[in-house]
Coordinates of C-alpha atoms and ligand atoms in Angstrom, one line a residue:
X1 CA 35.2 -37.6 -123.9
X2 CA 37.3 -34.5 -123.5
X3 CA 35.2 -31.4 -123.0
X4 CA 35.9 -28.9 -125.7
X5 CA 37.0 -25.4 -124.7
X6 CA 36.6 -23.4 -127.9
X7 CA 38.6 -20.0 -128.1
X8 CA 35.1 -18.2 -128.2
X9 CA 33.9 -20.0 -125.2
X10 CA 37.1 -19.3 -123.4
X11 CA 36.8 -15.6 -124.2
X12 CA 33.2 -15.7 -122.8
X13 CA 34.2 -17.6 -119.8
X14 CA 36.8 -14.9 -119.1
X15 CA 34.1 -12.3 -119.5
X16 CA 31.8 -14.0 -117.1
X17 CA 34.4 -14.6 -114.5
X18 CA 36.2 -11.2 -114.6
X19 CA 34.0 -8.7 -116.5
X20 CA 35.2 -5.8 -114.4
X21 CA 38.9 -6.7 -114.7
X22 CA 38.6 -7.1 -118.5
X23 CA 36.8 -3.8 -118.8
X24 CA 34.0 -5.5 -120.7
X25 CA 30.5 -4.4 -120.3
X26 CA 28.7 -7.6 -121.3
X27 CA 27.6 -8.3 -117.8
X28 CA 26.0 -5.6 -115.7
X29 CA 24.4 -5.5 -112.3
X30 CA 22.0 -3.0 -110.7
X31 CA 24.6 -1.2 -108.8
X32 CA 27.0 -0.9 -111.7
X33 CA 25.5 -0.1 -114.9
X34 CA 22.0 1.2 -115.4
X35 CA 23.0 4.0 -117.6
X36 CA 24.9 1.8 -119.9
X37 CA 22.0 -0.6 -120.5
X38 CA 20.2 -0.4 -123.8
X39 CA 16.6 0.6 -124.0
X40 CA 16.1 -1.4 -127.1
X41 CA 17.6 -4.8 -128.1
X42 CA 16.6 -6.7 -131.3
X43 CA 16.2 -9.8 -129.2
X44 CA 15.6 -10.3 -125.5
X45 CA 15.9 -13.5 -123.6
X46 CA 14.2 -13.6 -120.2
X47 CA 16.1 -15.8 -117.7
X48 CA 19.5 -17.6 -118.0
X49 CA 18.6 -21.2 -117.4
X50 CA 18.8 -24.1 -119.9
X51 CA 16.2 -22.9 -122.5
X52 CA 17.4 -19.4 -122.2
X53 CA 21.0 -20.1 -122.6
X54 CA 20.7 -22.3 -125.6
X55 CA 18.5 -19.6 -127.2
X56 CA 20.9 -16.9 -126.5
X57 CA 23.8 -18.7 -127.9
X58 CA 22.2 -19.5 -131.2
X59 CA 21.0 -16.0 -131.5
X60 CA 24.3 -14.6 -130.8
X61 CA 25.9 -17.0 -133.3
X62 CA 23.4 -15.8 -135.9
X63 CA 24.7 -12.3 -135.3
X64 CA 21.6 -11.0 -133.5
X65 CA 22.2 -8.6 -130.7
X66 CA 20.6 -10.2 -127.7
X67 CA 20.0 -9.1 -124.2
X68 CA 19.5 -11.6 -121.3
X69 CA 17.6 -10.5 -118.2
X70 CA 18.2 -12.5 -115.0
X71 CA 16.6 -11.8 -111.7
X72 CA 19.3 -13.7 -109.7
X73 CA 22.8 -12.6 -109.2
X74 CA 25.9 -13.3 -111.2
X75 CA 27.7 -15.8 -109.0
X76 CA 31.4 -15.0 -109.7
X77 CA 32.7 -13.2 -106.6
X78 CA 34.2 -15.0 -103.5
X79 CA 32.7 -13.8 -100.1
X80 CA 35.1 -13.1 -97.2
X81 CA 35.5 -16.8 -96.6
X82 CA 37.1 -17.1 -100.2
X83 CA 34.1 -19.0 -101.6
X84 CA 31.6 -18.0 -104.1
X85 CA 28.9 -20.4 -102.8
X86 CA 28.1 -21.7 -99.2
X87 CA 27.7 -25.5 -98.4
X88 CA 24.9 -27.5 -96.9
X89 CA 26.4 -28.1 -93.5
X90 CA 26.7 -24.5 -92.5
X91 CA 24.6 -22.5 -94.9
X92 CA 24.8 -18.7 -94.8
X93 CA 22.9 -16.0 -96.6
X94 CA 24.1 -17.1 -99.9
X95 CA 22.0 -20.2 -99.7
X96 CA 18.5 -19.0 -100.3
X97 CA 16.6 -16.4 -102.2
X98 CA 15.2 -13.7 -99.9
X99 CA 14.4 -16.0 -96.9
X100 CA 15.1 -15.6 -93.1
X101 CA 15.6 -19.3 -92.6
X102 CA 16.8 -22.0 -94.9
X103 CA 14.0 -24.3 -96.3
X104 CA 15.9 -27.7 -96.9
X105 CA 14.2 -30.5 -98.8
X106 CA 15.3 -32.9 -96.0
X107 CA 14.3 -30.6 -93.3
X108 CA 14.7 -32.8 -90.2
X109 CA 17.0 -35.4 -88.8
X110 CA 15.9 -37.6 -86.0
X111 CA 12.9 -35.3 -86.0
X112 CA 14.9 -32.2 -85.2
X113 CA 14.6 -29.3 -87.5
X114 CA 18.0 -28.8 -89.2
X115 CA 17.2 -25.5 -91.0
X116 CA 19.1 -22.4 -90.0
X117 CA 18.4 -18.7 -89.6
X118 CA 20.0 -16.7 -92.4
X119 CA 20.1 -13.1 -93.3
X120 CA 17.7 -12.2 -96.1
X121 CA 19.7 -12.0 -99.3
X122 CA 19.4 -12.8 -103.1
X123 CA 20.8 -16.3 -102.5
X124 CA 21.0 -19.0 -105.1
X125 CA 18.2 -21.4 -104.3
X126 CA 14.6 -20.4 -104.1
X127 CA 11.6 -22.4 -102.7
X128 CA 8.3 -21.0 -104.0
X129 CA 5.6 -22.2 -101.5
X130 CA 2.1 -22.7 -102.7
X131 CA -0.8 -24.3 -100.8
X132 CA 0.0 -28.0 -101.2
X133 CA 3.2 -27.9 -103.3
X134 CA 6.5 -26.1 -103.1
X135 CA 8.8 -25.7 -106.0
X136 CA 12.6 -25.5 -105.7
X137 CA 14.3 -23.3 -108.5
X138 CA 17.8 -21.9 -109.0
X139 CA 18.3 -18.1 -109.0
X140 CA 21.3 -16.6 -110.7
X141 CA 23.2 -16.5 -114.0
X142 CA 22.7 -20.1 -114.9
X143 CA 19.3 -20.7 -113.4
X144 CA 18.7 -24.3 -112.2
X145 CA 22.2 -25.4 -113.3
X146 CA 23.8 -23.6 -110.4
X147 CA 21.9 -25.7 -107.8
X148 CA 20.9 -29.0 -109.5
X149 CA 22.4 -32.5 -108.9
X150 CA 24.0 -32.4 -112.4
X151 CA 22.2 -35.6 -113.4
X152 CA 22.1 -35.4 -117.3
X153 CA 19.7 -38.1 -118.4
X154 CA 18.3 -38.5 -121.9
X155 CA 14.7 -39.7 -121.5
X156 CA 13.6 -43.2 -122.9
X157 CA 12.4 -42.7 -126.4
X158 CA 9.1 -44.4 -126.0
X159 CA 8.0 -42.1 -123.2
X160 CA 9.2 -39.0 -125.0
X161 CA 7.2 -40.0 -128.1
X162 CA 4.2 -40.5 -125.8
X163 CA 4.6 -37.2 -124.2
X164 CA 5.4 -35.1 -127.2
X165 CA 3.9 -36.8 -130.1
X166 CA 4.1 -33.7 -132.4
X167 CA 7.9 -33.7 -132.1
X168 CA 9.9 -35.7 -134.5
X169 CA 11.8 -38.2 -132.3
X170 CA 14.2 -39.3 -135.1
X171 CA 15.4 -35.7 -135.2
X172 CA 15.6 -35.4 -131.4
X173 CA 17.6 -38.5 -130.8
X174 CA 19.6 -38.3 -134.0
X175 CA 20.5 -34.5 -133.7
X176 CA 19.3 -32.5 -130.7
X177 CA 19.9 -34.8 -127.7
X178 CA 23.5 -35.5 -128.9
X179 CA 24.0 -31.7 -129.5
X180 CA 22.7 -30.9 -126.1
X181 CA 24.8 -33.5 -124.3
X182 CA 27.9 -32.4 -126.1
X183 CA 27.4 -28.6 -125.4
X184 CA 26.5 -29.4 -121.6
X185 CA 29.8 -31.4 -121.3
X186 CA 27.9 -34.6 -120.1
X187 CA 30.4 -37.2 -118.9
X188 CA 30.4 -40.7 -117.3
X189 CA 31.6 -42.1 -114.0
X190 CA 34.7 -44.5 -114.3
X191 CA 33.0 -47.7 -113.2
X192 CA 36.2 -49.0 -111.7
X193 CA 36.6 -45.9 -109.5
X194 CA 33.0 -46.1 -108.5
X195 CA 33.5 -49.6 -107.1
X196 CA 36.3 -48.5 -104.7
X197 CA 35.7 -45.0 -103.7
X198 CA 34.5 -44.0 -100.2
X199 CA 32.3 -41.2 -101.6
X200 CA 30.0 -43.6 -103.5
X201 CA 29.7 -46.3 -100.8
X202 CA 26.2 -45.1 -100.2
X203 CA 25.2 -45.7 -103.8
X204 CA 26.9 -49.2 -103.7
X205 CA 24.8 -50.1 -100.7
X206 CA 21.6 -49.1 -102.3
X207 CA 22.6 -50.9 -105.5
X208 CA 23.1 -54.0 -103.4
X209 CA 19.7 -53.6 -101.7
X210 CA 18.1 -53.0 -105.2
X211 CA 19.7 -56.1 -106.8
X212 CA 18.7 -58.3 -103.8
X213 CA 15.1 -57.3 -104.8
X214 CA 15.8 -58.3 -108.5
X215 CA 15.7 -54.7 -109.6
X216 CA 18.0 -53.2 -112.1
X217 CA 20.2 -50.2 -111.6
X218 CA 22.0 -47.8 -114.0
X219 CA 24.9 -45.3 -113.9
X220 CA 23.6 -41.7 -114.5
X221 CA 25.5 -39.4 -116.8
X222 CA 26.4 -36.1 -115.2
X223 CA 27.5 -32.6 -115.9
X224 CA 29.8 -32.7 -112.8
X225 CA 33.4 -33.5 -114.0
X226 CA 34.0 -37.0 -112.6
X227 CA 37.7 -36.6 -113.3
X228 CA 37.7 -33.5 -111.0
X229 CA 35.9 -35.7 -108.4
X230 CA 38.6 -38.4 -108.6
X231 CA 41.2 -35.7 -107.9
X232 CA 39.0 -34.4 -105.1
X233 CA 39.1 -37.8 -103.4
X234 CA 42.9 -38.0 -104.0
X235 CA 43.4 -34.8 -102.3
X236 CA 44.8 -33.1 -105.3
X237 CA 42.3 -30.3 -105.7
X238 CA 39.8 -28.3 -103.6
X239 CA 36.7 -30.3 -102.7
X240 CA 33.2 -29.5 -103.8
X241 CA 31.0 -32.5 -104.4
X242 CA 33.0 -34.2 -101.6
X243 CA 32.6 -31.2 -99.4
X244 CA 28.7 -31.3 -99.1
X245 CA 28.2 -28.8 -101.9
X246 CA 25.3 -29.2 -104.2
X247 CA 21.9 -27.5 -103.7
X248 CA 23.4 -24.1 -102.7
X249 CA 26.0 -24.2 -105.6
X250 CA 29.2 -25.8 -106.3
X251 CA 32.5 -24.0 -106.0
X252 CA 34.3 -26.4 -108.3
X253 CA 33.7 -29.3 -110.7
X254 CA 30.3 -28.6 -112.0
X255 CA 29.8 -27.7 -115.7
X256 CA 26.9 -25.4 -114.8
X257 CA 25.6 -23.1 -117.7
X258 CA 28.0 -20.3 -116.6
X259 CA 30.9 -22.6 -117.7
X260 CA 29.2 -23.9 -121.0
X261 CA 26.5 -22.3 -122.9
X262 CA 26.5 -18.8 -121.4
X263 CA 30.3 -18.1 -122.0
X264 CA 29.8 -19.5 -125.4
X265 CA 26.9 -17.0 -125.9
X266 CA 29.0 -14.1 -124.7
X267 CA 31.8 -15.3 -126.8
X268 CA 29.9 -14.5 -129.9
X269 CA 30.2 -10.8 -129.0
X270 CA 26.4 -10.3 -129.6
X271 CA 25.0 -11.3 -126.2
X272 CA 24.7 -9.3 -123.1
X273 CA 23.7 -10.5 -119.7
X274 CA 22.2 -8.2 -117.1
X275 CA 21.7 -9.8 -113.5
X276 CA 19.4 -8.7 -110.8
X277 CA 16.8 -7.7 -113.4
X278 CA 13.3 -9.0 -112.8
X279 CA 10.9 -8.8 -115.7
X280 CA 7.4 -8.1 -114.3
X281 CA 5.3 -7.1 -117.4
X282 CA 5.1 -7.6 -121.1
X283 CA 3.2 -5.2 -123.3
X284 CA 2.8 -5.4 -127.2
X285 CA 4.2 -2.4 -129.1
X286 CA 1.8 -0.8 -131.6
X287 CA 4.3 -1.3 -134.5
X288 CA 5.3 -4.8 -133.6
X289 CA 7.6 -6.2 -130.9
X290 CA 7.2 -5.9 -127.1
X291 CA 8.0 -3.7 -124.2
X292 CA 9.2 -5.1 -120.9
X293 CA 8.8 -3.5 -117.5
X294 CA 11.9 -4.5 -115.7
X295 CA 12.8 -4.2 -112.0
X296 CA 16.4 -3.6 -111.0
X297 CA 17.0 -5.4 -107.7
X298 CA 19.3 -5.0 -104.9
X299 CA 20.9 -7.9 -103.2
X300 CA 18.4 -7.6 -100.3
X301 CA 15.5 -7.7 -102.8
X302 CA 14.6 -4.1 -102.7
X303 CA 13.7 -2.5 -106.0
X304 CA 16.3 0.2 -107.0
X305 CA 14.8 1.3 -110.1
X306 CA 12.1 0.2 -112.7
X307 CA 12.7 0.7 -116.5
X308 CA 11.3 -0.3 -119.9
X309 CA 13.2 -2.2 -122.4
X310 CA 11.8 -2.7 -126.0
X311 CA 12.6 -5.5 -128.2
X312 CA 11.5 -7.2 -131.5
X313 CA 11.9 -10.8 -130.7
X314 CA 11.1 -11.9 -127.1
X315 CA 12.1 -15.3 -125.7
X316 CA 10.7 -16.5 -122.5
X317 CA 13.2 -18.6 -120.6
X318 CA 12.2 -17.9 -117.0
X319 CA 11.4 -21.5 -116.2
X320 CA 8.2 -23.3 -115.7
X321 CA 7.0 -21.1 -112.9
X322 CA 8.6 -17.8 -114.1
X323 CA 7.5 -17.9 -117.8
X324 CA 4.0 -19.1 -117.0
X325 CA 3.5 -16.4 -114.4
X326 CA 4.6 -13.8 -117.0
X327 CA 2.1 -14.8 -119.6
X328 CA -0.8 -15.4 -117.1
X329 CA -0.2 -11.9 -115.7
X330 CA -0.1 -10.5 -119.1
X331 CA -3.4 -12.2 -120.1
X332 CA -5.2 -11.3 -116.7
X333 CA -4.2 -7.7 -116.7
X334 CA -5.2 -7.2 -120.3
X335 CA -1.6 -6.6 -121.5
X336 CA -1.8 -9.6 -123.8
X337 CA -5.5 -10.2 -123.6
X338 CA -5.6 -12.4 -126.6
X339 CA -3.7 -15.3 -124.9
X340 CA -5.7 -18.4 -124.8
X341 CA -7.3 -20.4 -121.9
X342 CA -4.4 -23.0 -122.2
X343 CA -1.9 -20.6 -120.3
X344 CA -1.1 -22.0 -117.0
X345 CA -2.3 -25.6 -117.7
X346 CA -0.6 -29.0 -118.0
X347 CA 1.7 -28.5 -115.0
X348 CA 3.3 -31.4 -113.2
X349 CA 5.9 -32.4 -110.7
X350 CA 7.6 -35.1 -112.8
X351 CA 6.1 -37.3 -110.2
X352 CA 8.8 -36.4 -107.5
X353 CA 8.7 -38.3 -104.3
X354 CA 11.5 -38.3 -101.6
X355 CA 12.0 -41.1 -99.2
X356 CA 14.5 -42.6 -96.8
X357 CA 15.3 -46.2 -95.6
X358 CA 16.9 -47.1 -92.4
X359 CA 19.9 -49.4 -92.9
X360 CA 21.0 -52.1 -90.5
X361 CA 23.7 -51.0 -88.0
X362 CA 26.4 -53.0 -89.8
X363 CA 25.5 -51.6 -93.2
X364 CA 27.1 -48.2 -93.2
X365 CA 26.7 -45.7 -96.1
X366 CA 29.8 -43.6 -95.2
X367 CA 30.6 -40.3 -93.7
X368 CA 31.8 -38.7 -96.9
X369 CA 29.2 -38.8 -99.6
X370 CA 29.5 -37.2 -103.1
X371 CA 26.8 -34.5 -103.4
X372 CA 26.4 -35.6 -107.0
X373 CA 24.1 -38.7 -107.6
X374 CA 25.6 -41.2 -109.9
X375 CA 23.2 -44.2 -109.8
X376 CA 19.5 -44.8 -110.3
X377 CA 17.2 -47.7 -109.7
X378 CA 15.6 -48.3 -113.1
X379 CA 12.1 -49.7 -112.5
X380 CA 10.3 -48.0 -115.5
X381 CA 9.8 -50.4 -118.3
X382 CA 7.2 -53.2 -118.0
X383 CA 5.9 -52.1 -114.7
X384 CA 2.3 -51.1 -113.9
X385 CA 3.6 -48.3 -111.7
X386 CA 6.9 -47.0 -113.4
X387 CA 9.7 -45.5 -111.1
X388 CA 13.1 -44.2 -111.8
X389 CA 14.7 -43.6 -108.4
X390 CA 17.9 -41.6 -108.2
X391 CA 20.0 -42.7 -105.2
X392 CA 20.5 -39.5 -103.4
X393 CA 23.3 -38.6 -101.3
X394 CA 23.1 -37.4 -97.6
X395 CA 26.3 -35.3 -97.4
X396 CA 26.1 -34.9 -93.7
X397 CA 29.7 -35.4 -93.0
X398 CA 28.9 -38.2 -90.6
X399 CA 27.5 -41.7 -90.8
X400 CA 23.6 -41.6 -90.9
X401 CA 22.5 -45.2 -91.7
X402 CA 20.2 -43.6 -94.2
X403 CA 19.6 -44.5 -97.7
X404 CA 17.9 -41.6 -99.5
X405 CA 16.0 -41.6 -102.8
X406 CA 14.4 -39.1 -105.2
X407 CA 11.9 -41.2 -107.1
X408 CA 10.5 -40.0 -110.3
X409 CA 7.1 -41.6 -111.1
X410 CA 4.5 -41.7 -113.7
X411 CA 1.8 -39.5 -112.5
X412 CA -0.8 -38.2 -115.0
X413 CA -2.3 -35.7 -112.5
X414 CA -1.8 -32.0 -113.6
X415 CA -2.1 -28.8 -111.9
X416 CA -2.8 -25.4 -113.2
X417 CA -2.1 -21.7 -112.3
X418 CA -4.7 -18.9 -111.6
X419 CA -3.8 -15.3 -111.3
X420 CA -4.2 -13.5 -108.0
X421 CA -4.8 -9.9 -108.5
X422 CA -4.1 -8.9 -104.9
X423 CA -0.5 -10.2 -104.9
X424 CA -0.1 -9.8 -108.7
X425 CA 1.2 -13.3 -109.0
X426 CA 0.4 -16.8 -110.2
X427 CA -1.1 -19.4 -107.7
X428 CA -0.6 -23.1 -108.3
X429 CA -3.7 -25.2 -108.1
X430 CA -2.5 -28.7 -107.0
X431 CA -4.2 -30.7 -104.5
X432 CA -2.4 -33.0 -102.0
X433 CA -4.2 -36.1 -103.3
X434 CA -2.9 -35.5 -106.8
X435 CA 0.4 -36.6 -105.4
X436 CA -1.0 -39.9 -104.2
X437 CA -0.2 -42.0 -107.4
X438 CA 3.5 -41.0 -107.0
X439 CA 3.4 -42.3 -103.4
X440 CA 1.6 -45.5 -104.3
X441 CA 4.2 -46.2 -107.0
X442 CA 7.2 -45.5 -104.8
X443 CA 5.6 -47.4 -101.9
X444 CA 5.2 -50.6 -104.2
X445 CA 8.8 -50.4 -105.1
X446 CA 10.5 -49.7 -101.8
X447 CA 8.1 -52.0 -99.8
X448 CA 9.7 -54.7 -101.9
X449 CA 13.2 -53.5 -101.4
X450 CA 12.5 -53.2 -97.6
X451 CA 10.8 -56.6 -97.4
X452 CA 13.7 -58.4 -99.1
X453 CA 16.5 -56.6 -97.1
X454 CA 14.8 -56.6 -93.7
X455 CA 14.8 -52.8 -93.5
X456 CA 12.2 -50.2 -92.8
X457 CA 11.4 -46.5 -93.8
X458 CA 12.8 -43.6 -92.0
X459 CA 9.9 -41.5 -90.4
X460 CA 12.1 -38.8 -88.9
X461 CA 13.0 -36.7 -92.0
X462 CA 10.1 -34.8 -93.3
X463 CA 8.0 -33.6 -90.3
X464 CA 5.7 -35.7 -88.0
X465 CA 6.1 -39.3 -89.0
X466 CA 5.9 -38.7 -92.7
X467 CA 7.7 -41.4 -94.8
X468 CA 7.0 -40.1 -98.4
X469 CA 7.7 -36.5 -99.1
X470 CA 5.9 -35.3 -102.2
X471 CA 4.9 -31.8 -101.0
X472 CA 7.9 -30.4 -103.0
X473 CA 9.3 -30.8 -106.5
X474 CA 12.7 -30.1 -108.0
X475 CA 11.3 -30.6 -111.5
X476 CA 8.5 -28.2 -112.3
X477 CA 7.4 -28.8 -115.9
X478 CA 4.5 -27.3 -118.0
X479 CA 2.3 -24.4 -117.7
X480 CA 2.8 -23.4 -121.3
X481 CA 2.5 -26.8 -123.2
X482 CA 4.2 -27.1 -126.6
X483 CA 1.5 -27.5 -129.2
X484 CA -1.1 -25.9 -127.2
X485 CA 0.1 -22.4 -125.8
X486 CA 2.6 -22.4 -128.5
X487 CA 3.0 -24.1 -132.0
X488 CA 5.3 -27.1 -132.2
X489 CA 8.3 -24.8 -132.1
X490 CA 7.5 -22.7 -129.1
X491 CA 6.0 -19.7 -130.8
X492 CA 3.2 -18.3 -128.8
X493 CA -0.1 -18.5 -130.7
X494 CA -1.5 -15.2 -131.8
X495 CA 1.5 -13.3 -130.8
X496 CA 4.2 -13.0 -133.6
X497 CA 7.9 -12.8 -132.3
X498 CA 7.0 -14.2 -128.9
X499 CA 8.5 -17.5 -127.9
X500 CA 8.7 -19.9 -125.1
X501 CA 12.0 -21.8 -124.6
X502 CA 12.2 -23.5 -121.3
X503 CA 10.7 -26.3 -119.2
X504 CA 7.2 -24.8 -119.2
X505 CA 6.9 -26.3 -122.7
X506 CA 7.0 -29.9 -121.4
X507 CA 3.7 -31.3 -120.3
X508 CA 4.4 -32.1 -116.6
X509 CA 6.7 -35.1 -116.9
X510 CA 9.8 -36.5 -118.6
X511 CA 10.3 -39.7 -116.7
X512 CA 13.8 -38.8 -115.9
X513 CA 15.6 -35.6 -114.5
X514 CA 14.6 -33.0 -117.1
X515 CA 17.5 -30.7 -118.1
X516 CA 18.8 -32.5 -121.0
X517 CA 15.3 -32.7 -122.4
X518 CA 14.8 -29.0 -121.9
X519 CA 18.1 -28.2 -123.6
X520 CA 17.6 -30.4 -126.6
X521 CA 14.1 -29.1 -127.2
X522 CA 15.3 -25.5 -126.9
X523 CA 18.2 -26.4 -129.5
X524 CA 15.5 -27.8 -131.9
X525 CA 13.1 -25.0 -131.6
X526 CA 15.6 -22.2 -132.0
X527 CA 17.0 -23.7 -135.0
X528 CA 13.7 -23.6 -136.7
X529 CA 12.9 -20.2 -135.5
X530 CA 16.2 -18.8 -136.7
X531 CA 15.6 -20.3 -140.2
X532 CA 12.1 -19.1 -140.6
X533 CA 11.5 -16.1 -138.4
X534 CA 14.8 -14.4 -138.2
X535 CA 16.6 -15.2 -141.5
Ligands
FAE1 P1 15.6 -22.5 -115.0 O1 16.9 -23.3 -115.1 O2 14.7 -22.6 -113.9 O3 15.9 -21.0 -115.3 C1 15.0 -19.9 -115.3 C2 15.8 -18.7 -114.8 O4 14.9 -17.5 -115.1 C3 16.2 -18.6 -113.4 O5 17.6 -18.2 -113.4 C4 15.3 -17.5 -112.8 O6 16.0 -16.8 -111.8 C5 15.0 -16.7 -114.0 N1 13.8 -15.9 -113.8 C6 12.6 -16.4 -113.4 N2 11.6 -15.5 -113.5 C7 12.3 -14.3 -114.1 C8 11.8 -13.0 -114.3 N3 10.6 -12.7 -114.1 N4 12.7 -12.1 -114.7 C9 14.0 -12.5 -114.9 N5 14.4 -13.7 -114.6 C10 13.6 -14.6 -114.2 O7 14.6 -22.9 -116.3 N6 17.4 -31.6 -113.3 C11 18.1 -32.5 -113.9 O8 17.9 -32.8 -115.2 N7 19.1 -33.2 -113.3 C12 19.3 -32.9 -111.9 O9 20.2 -33.6 -111.2 C13 18.5 -31.9 -111.3 N8 18.6 -31.7 -109.9 C14 17.9 -30.7 -109.4 C15 18.2 -30.3 -108.1 C16 17.6 -29.1 -107.5 C17 17.9 -28.7 -106.1 C18 16.7 -28.3 -108.3 C19 16.1 -27.1 -107.8 C20 16.5 -28.6 -109.7 C21 17.1 -29.9 -110.2 N9 16.8 -30.2 -111.5 C22 17.5 -31.3 -112.1 C23 15.9 -29.5 -112.3 C24 16.6 -28.5 -113.4 O10 17.5 -27.7 -112.7 C25 15.5 -27.7 -114.0 O11 14.6 -28.7 -114.7 C26 15.9 -26.7 -115.1 O12 16.9 -25.9 -114.5 C27 14.9 -25.9 -115.6 O13 15.4 -25.3 -116.8 P2 14.7 -24.1 -117.4 O14 15.3 -23.5 -118.5 O15 13.2 -24.4 -117.6

């Protein structure tokens, strides 16, 4: 399917990529433009991830002046090495958000810590560490789309209906999932190329091992341009997926939101994005609407200024952690004291567990591995312990004899957030044993794969001799569940003109990688809100 580049989106893309050169003021950063920024905008969207980007585009198309506030950077300027993003093999300060050392998901190899010291900087990947759980999130204009694996999976309908029974599944699967997939630029791998290319040898090895155990596998749609990847392998274009780029951003090939929804939003002429702006507080205005307290950040994390921005319609798109924290803080500090007890509830990890298997010496997975997963083991339907396991790359640039997986499991355990006044932040209440059902499910599946193939688990990857790593998640979901904190369209109960648009609406699980679900739900909700509240 060709990926349409409308004139409007093209203009928006130009604005995103060369705001200064074009003389446009649609994007501003702390150092550039405090004075130009409006103190009032009819609509404000917090964040620039999936829910936020959908919402801003549709508001802009409806002619509503909309300001987006993003705490991360606009990633459009090459550093001295000529690249915008760093890679996974030699990460520098661009890798992580305000850390002195990288915090990789796969933190060890042969028990050696492979993290690196870095300069503290507003890098693109954040890891928020709570007591028994760490959450990875993207920081920058484009949110999680900048750092994720691009796997664009529509959830199985039966599970979606179970999770969100109040949402009309006919509408979702007939209208909003197709709309989201088209706008995100989802594409499919050429199966003939997959069978021969070096970069997916690792996936073919895992597929053979799964099939030996009688398990089914499936290709996974992606927002990485597979046509581009084929040209990477052919040596025709600069490498990205094939050059160990993924969790710290991709310099080429990926249709992240700054290539899709966001330029389309800017192209409407009604949307402005301000980067390095962290929203800290939300107050209600006496006459209606809201006032935000916004910090202007420097790239070293220092607060350069604090200012207030007023709006009539406020849309929270700061992600599961960000949006939940904002409303929890607002309730607990008394700013929005009428918010209910449901704030901060219903949070889950999407059942994430990572694990590695040690392959036989003759069963090599390849030195060059695409950073973009393209295959999953689908062991969900008809099993007591459902698992959808993405076959994850190990883009180490050398043979590792390792098969790595990110398993998504069905885990009904939920965490919740409490407010810590001393640090003015939300704390996640998630106990280690709440992750056990996910480990049990993954173990049942992979014990069988190991048994049939005569292989064993890798115990050198996650610290100590740990085999199953479920102390982090890539897929934080919930905190502001749809139909509880909000009505069935994301309107916050008791607070007119206040909306939630992002992954915090989804109650802890989707059974697959979540961004297509978040995007489609945001498409559905904003259509109704525009028709009923902003017409
Ligand atoms: P999100 O994309 O997180 O955007 C929220 C934005 O709000 C961020 O840019 C924040 O910086 C910003 N923000 C937060 N707080 C504030 C504040 N106070 N003021 C201003 N801005 C703020 O939200 N999902 C898939 O479907 N497929 C994959 O292959 C996949 N791989 C992943 C790999 C990694 C390493 C990670 C971290 C995630 C992955 N995900 C994947 C998850 C996916 O990226 C995530 O579900 C979505 O990005 C969540 O979208 P939201 O709109 O909820």
